[in-house]
CSV table of N, CA and C in Angstrom, one decimal:
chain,number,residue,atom,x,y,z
A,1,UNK,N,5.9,1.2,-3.7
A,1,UNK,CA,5.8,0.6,-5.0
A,1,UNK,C,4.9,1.4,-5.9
A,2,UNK,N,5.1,1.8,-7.3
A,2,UNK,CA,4.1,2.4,-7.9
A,2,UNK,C,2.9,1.8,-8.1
A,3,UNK,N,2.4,0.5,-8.2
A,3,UNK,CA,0.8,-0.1,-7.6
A,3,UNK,C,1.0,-0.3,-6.7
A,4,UNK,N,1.1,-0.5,-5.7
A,4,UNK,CA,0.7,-1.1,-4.1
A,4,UNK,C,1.6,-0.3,-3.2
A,5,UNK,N,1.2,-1.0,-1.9
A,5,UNK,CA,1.9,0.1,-0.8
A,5,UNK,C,2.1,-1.6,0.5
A,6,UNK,N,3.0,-1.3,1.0
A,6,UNK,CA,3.3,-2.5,2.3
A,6,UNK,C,3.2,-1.7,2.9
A,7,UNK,N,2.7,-1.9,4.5
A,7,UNK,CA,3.1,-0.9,5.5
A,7,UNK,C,2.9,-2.1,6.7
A,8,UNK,N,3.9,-1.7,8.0
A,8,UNK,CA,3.7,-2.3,9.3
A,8,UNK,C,3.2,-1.0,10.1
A,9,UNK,N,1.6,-1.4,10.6
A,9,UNK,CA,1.3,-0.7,11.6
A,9,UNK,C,0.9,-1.7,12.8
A,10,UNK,N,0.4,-0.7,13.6
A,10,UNK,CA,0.6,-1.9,15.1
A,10,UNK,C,-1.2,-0.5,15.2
A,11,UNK,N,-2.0,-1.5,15.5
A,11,UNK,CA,-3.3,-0.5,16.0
A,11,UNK,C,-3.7,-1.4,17.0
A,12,UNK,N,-4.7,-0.2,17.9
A,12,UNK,CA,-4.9,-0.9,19.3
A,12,UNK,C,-6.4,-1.7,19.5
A,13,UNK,N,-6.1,-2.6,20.5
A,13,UNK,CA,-7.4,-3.9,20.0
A,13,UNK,C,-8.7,-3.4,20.1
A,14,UNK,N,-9.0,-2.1,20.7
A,14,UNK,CA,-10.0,-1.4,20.5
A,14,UNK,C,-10.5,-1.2,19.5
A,15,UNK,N,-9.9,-1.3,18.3
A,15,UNK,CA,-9.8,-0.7,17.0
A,15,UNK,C,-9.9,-2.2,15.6
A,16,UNK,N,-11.0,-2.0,15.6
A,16,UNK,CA,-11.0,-3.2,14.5
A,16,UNK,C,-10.3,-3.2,12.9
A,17,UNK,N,-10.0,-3.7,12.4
A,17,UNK,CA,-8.5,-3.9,11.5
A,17,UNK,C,-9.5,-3.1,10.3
A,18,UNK,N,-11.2,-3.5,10.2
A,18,UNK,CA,-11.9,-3.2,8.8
A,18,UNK,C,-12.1,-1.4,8.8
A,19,UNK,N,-12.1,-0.8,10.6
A,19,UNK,CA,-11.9,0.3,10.6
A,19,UNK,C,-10.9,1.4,10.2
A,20,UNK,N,-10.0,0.7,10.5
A,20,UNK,CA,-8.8,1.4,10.5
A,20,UNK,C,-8.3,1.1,9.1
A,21,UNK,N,-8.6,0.5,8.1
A,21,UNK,CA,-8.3,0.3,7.0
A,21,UNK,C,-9.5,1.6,6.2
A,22,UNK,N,-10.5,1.3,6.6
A,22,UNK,CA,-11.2,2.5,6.2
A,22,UNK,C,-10.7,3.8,6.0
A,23,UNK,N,-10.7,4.3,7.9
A,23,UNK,CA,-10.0,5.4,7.6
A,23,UNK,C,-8.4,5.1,6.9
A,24,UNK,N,-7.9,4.6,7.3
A,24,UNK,CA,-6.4,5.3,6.2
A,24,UNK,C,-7.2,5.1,5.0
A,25,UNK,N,-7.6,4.0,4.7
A,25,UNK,CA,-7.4,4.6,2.3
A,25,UNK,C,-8.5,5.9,2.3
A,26,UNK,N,-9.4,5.7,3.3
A,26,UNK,CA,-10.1,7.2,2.7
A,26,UNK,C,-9.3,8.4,3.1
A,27,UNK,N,-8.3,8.8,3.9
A,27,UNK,CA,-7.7,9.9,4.8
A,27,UNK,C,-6.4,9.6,3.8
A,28,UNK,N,-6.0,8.9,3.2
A,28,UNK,CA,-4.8,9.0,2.2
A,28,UNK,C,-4.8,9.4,0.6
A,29,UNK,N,-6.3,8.4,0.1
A,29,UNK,CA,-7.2,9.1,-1.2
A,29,UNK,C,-7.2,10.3,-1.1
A,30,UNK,N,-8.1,11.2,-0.1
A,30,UNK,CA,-8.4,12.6,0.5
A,30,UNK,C,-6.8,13.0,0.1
A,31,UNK,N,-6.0,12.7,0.6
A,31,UNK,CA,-4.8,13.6,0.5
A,31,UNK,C,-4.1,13.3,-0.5
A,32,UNK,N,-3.9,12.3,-1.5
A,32,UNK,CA,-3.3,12.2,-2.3
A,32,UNK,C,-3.9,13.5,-3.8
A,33,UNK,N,-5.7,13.2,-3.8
A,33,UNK,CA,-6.2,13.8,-4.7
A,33,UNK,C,-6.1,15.5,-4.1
A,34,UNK,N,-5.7,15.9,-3.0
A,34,UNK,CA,-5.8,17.2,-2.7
A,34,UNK,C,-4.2,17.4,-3.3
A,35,UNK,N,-2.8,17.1,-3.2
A,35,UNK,CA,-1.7,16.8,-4.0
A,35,UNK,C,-1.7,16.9,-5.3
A,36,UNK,N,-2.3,16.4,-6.1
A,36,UNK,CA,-2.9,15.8,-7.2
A,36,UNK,C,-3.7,16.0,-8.1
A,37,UNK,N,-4.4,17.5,-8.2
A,37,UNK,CA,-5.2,17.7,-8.3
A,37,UNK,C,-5.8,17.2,-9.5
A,38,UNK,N,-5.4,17.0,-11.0
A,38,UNK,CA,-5.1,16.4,-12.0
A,38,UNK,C,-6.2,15.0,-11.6
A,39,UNK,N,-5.8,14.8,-10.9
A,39,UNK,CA,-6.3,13.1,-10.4
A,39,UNK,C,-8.0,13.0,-10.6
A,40,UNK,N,-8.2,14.2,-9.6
A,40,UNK,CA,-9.7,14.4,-9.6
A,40,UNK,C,-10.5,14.5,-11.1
A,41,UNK,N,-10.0,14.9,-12.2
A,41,UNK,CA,-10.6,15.0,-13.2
A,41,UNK,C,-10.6,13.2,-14.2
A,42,UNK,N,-9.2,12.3,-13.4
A,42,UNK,CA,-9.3,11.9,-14.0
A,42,UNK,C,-9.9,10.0,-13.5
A,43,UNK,N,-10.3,10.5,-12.2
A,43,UNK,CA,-10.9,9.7,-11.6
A,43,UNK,C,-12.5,9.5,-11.7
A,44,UNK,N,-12.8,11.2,-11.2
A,44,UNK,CA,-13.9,11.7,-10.7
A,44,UNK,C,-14.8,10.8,-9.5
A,45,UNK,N,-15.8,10.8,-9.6
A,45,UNK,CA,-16.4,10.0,-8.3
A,45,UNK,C,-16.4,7.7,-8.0
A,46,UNK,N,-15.2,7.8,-9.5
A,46,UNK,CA,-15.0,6.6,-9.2
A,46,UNK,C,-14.1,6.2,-8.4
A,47,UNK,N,-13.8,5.4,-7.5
A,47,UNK,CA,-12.7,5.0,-6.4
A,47,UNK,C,-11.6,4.9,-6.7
A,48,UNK,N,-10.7,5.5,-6.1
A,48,UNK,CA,-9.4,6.2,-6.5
A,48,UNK,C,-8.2,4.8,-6.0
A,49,UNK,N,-8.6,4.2,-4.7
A,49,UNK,CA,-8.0,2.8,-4.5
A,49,UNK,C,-8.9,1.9,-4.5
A,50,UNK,N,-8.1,0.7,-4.8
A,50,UNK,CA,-8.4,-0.7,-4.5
A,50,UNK,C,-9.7,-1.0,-3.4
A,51,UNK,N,-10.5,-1.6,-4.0
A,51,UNK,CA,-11.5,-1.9,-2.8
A,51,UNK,C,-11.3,-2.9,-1.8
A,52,UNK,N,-10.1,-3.7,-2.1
A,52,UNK,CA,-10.1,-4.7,-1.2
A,52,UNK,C,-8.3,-4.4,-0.8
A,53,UNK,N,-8.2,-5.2,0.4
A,53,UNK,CA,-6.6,-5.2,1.1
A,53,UNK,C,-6.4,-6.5,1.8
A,54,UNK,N,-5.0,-6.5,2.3
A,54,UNK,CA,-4.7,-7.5,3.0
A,54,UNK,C,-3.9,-7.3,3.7
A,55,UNK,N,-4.3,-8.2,4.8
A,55,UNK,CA,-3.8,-7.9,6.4
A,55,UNK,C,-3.2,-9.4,6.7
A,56,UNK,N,-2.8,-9.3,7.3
A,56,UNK,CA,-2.1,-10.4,8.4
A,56,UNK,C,-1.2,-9.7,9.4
A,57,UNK,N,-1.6,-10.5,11.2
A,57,UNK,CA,-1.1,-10.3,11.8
A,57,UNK,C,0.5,-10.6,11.9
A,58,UNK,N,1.2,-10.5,12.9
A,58,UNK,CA,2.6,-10.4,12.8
A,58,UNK,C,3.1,-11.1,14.0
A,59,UNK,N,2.8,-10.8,15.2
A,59,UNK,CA,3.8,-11.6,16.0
A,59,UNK,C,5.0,-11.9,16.2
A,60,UNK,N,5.6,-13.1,16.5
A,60,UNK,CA,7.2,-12.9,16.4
A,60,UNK,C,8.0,-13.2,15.1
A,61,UNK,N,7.2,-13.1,14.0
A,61,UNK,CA,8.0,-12.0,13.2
A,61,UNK,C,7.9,-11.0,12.1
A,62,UNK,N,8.1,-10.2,13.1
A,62,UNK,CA,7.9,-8.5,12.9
A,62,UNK,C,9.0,-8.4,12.8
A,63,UNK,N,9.8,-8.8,13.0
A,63,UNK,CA,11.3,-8.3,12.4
A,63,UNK,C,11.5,-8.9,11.0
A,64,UNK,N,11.2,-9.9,10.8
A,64,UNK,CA,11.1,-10.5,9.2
A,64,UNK,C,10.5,-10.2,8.3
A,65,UNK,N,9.4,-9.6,8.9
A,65,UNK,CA,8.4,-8.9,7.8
A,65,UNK,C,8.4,-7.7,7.3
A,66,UNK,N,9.4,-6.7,8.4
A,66,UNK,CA,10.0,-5.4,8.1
A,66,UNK,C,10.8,-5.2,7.3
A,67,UNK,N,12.2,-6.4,7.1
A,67,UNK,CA,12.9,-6.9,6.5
A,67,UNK,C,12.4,-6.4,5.0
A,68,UNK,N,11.4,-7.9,5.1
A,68,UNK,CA,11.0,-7.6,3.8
A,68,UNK,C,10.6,-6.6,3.0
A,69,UNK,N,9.8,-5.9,3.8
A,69,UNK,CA,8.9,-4.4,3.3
A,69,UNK,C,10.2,-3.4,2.8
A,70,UNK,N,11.1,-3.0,3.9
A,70,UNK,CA,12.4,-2.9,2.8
A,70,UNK,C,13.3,-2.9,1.7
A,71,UNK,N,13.2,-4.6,1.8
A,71,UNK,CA,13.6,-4.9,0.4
A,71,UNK,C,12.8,-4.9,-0.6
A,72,UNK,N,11.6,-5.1,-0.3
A,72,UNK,CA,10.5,-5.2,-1.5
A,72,UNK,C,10.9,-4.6,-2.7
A,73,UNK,N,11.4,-3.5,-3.2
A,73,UNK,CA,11.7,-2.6,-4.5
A,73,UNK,C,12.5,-3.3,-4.6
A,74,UNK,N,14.1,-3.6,-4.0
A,74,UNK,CA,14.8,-4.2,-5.1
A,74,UNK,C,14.6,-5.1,-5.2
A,75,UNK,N,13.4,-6.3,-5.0
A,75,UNK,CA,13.6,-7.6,-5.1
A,75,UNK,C,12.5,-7.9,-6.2
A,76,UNK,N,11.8,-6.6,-6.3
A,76,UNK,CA,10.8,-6.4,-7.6
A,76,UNK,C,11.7,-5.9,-8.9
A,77,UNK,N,12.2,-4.6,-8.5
A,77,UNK,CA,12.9,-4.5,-9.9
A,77,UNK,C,14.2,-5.6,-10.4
A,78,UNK,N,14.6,-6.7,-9.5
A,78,UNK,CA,15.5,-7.8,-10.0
A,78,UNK,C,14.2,-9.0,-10.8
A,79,UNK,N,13.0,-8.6,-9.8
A,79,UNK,CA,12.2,-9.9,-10.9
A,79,UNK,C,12.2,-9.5,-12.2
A,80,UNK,N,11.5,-8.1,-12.3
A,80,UNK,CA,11.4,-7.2,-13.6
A,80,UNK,C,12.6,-7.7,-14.9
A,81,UNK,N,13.8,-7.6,-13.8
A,81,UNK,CA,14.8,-7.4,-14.9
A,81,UNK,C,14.8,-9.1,-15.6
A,82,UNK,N,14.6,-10.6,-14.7
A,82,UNK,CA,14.5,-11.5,-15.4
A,82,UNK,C,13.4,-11.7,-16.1
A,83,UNK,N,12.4,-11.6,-16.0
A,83,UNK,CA,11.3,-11.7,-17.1
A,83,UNK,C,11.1,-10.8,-18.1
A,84,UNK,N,12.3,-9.8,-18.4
A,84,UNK,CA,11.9,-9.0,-19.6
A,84,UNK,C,13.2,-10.2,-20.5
A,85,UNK,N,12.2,-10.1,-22.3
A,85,UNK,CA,12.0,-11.2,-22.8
A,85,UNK,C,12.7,-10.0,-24.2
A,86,UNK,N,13.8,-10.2,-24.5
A,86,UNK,CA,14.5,-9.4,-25.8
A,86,UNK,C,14.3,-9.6,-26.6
C-alpha cells in the first residue's frame, strides 16, 4: 500500500518481536533511502518510518490473514471509490 505495508513473517522464539521490528524498519529505511536518494534531502535526520507498529500473533489462522494481506489493495481501492463524494 502506498502508506503502510502488511506483511506475515514467522521469526524464531529466540527473537523478540521489539527486535526484529527494529531491525527490519531500520535495514528497509537504509535501503529504501539508498534507492531513493532524493528522500535523504527530503527527510534528513528525521525518521523516515512510523515509530510505532503492530503485531499480532497468528495461529490457526494464518491462512485467513494471508488471504487478507492479498486482498488488502482491492478492498482499499473499492472503499476509496465509495467515499469519494462528487
Amino acid at each position: 500500500m502506498p502508506d503502510h505495508v502488511h506483511m506475515l513473517v514467522s521469526i524464531p522464539p529466540k527473537i523478540s518481536v521489539s527486535s526484529f521490528m527494529g531491525y527490519l524498519k531500520g535495514k528497509s529505511a537504509l535501503m529504501m533511502l539508498d534507492k531513493h536518494v532524493n528522500l535523504k534531502y527530503k527527510f534528513g535526520n528525521r525518521h523516515f518510518l512510523a515509530e510505532g507498529y503492530y503485531v499480532s500473533t497468528v495461529g490457526l489462522n494464518e491462512q485467513t490473514i494471508a488471504k487478507y494481506i492479498r486482498e488488502q489493495e482491492q478492498h482499499d481501492i473499492a472503499m476509496d471509490k465509495l467515499s469519494v463524494k462528487e
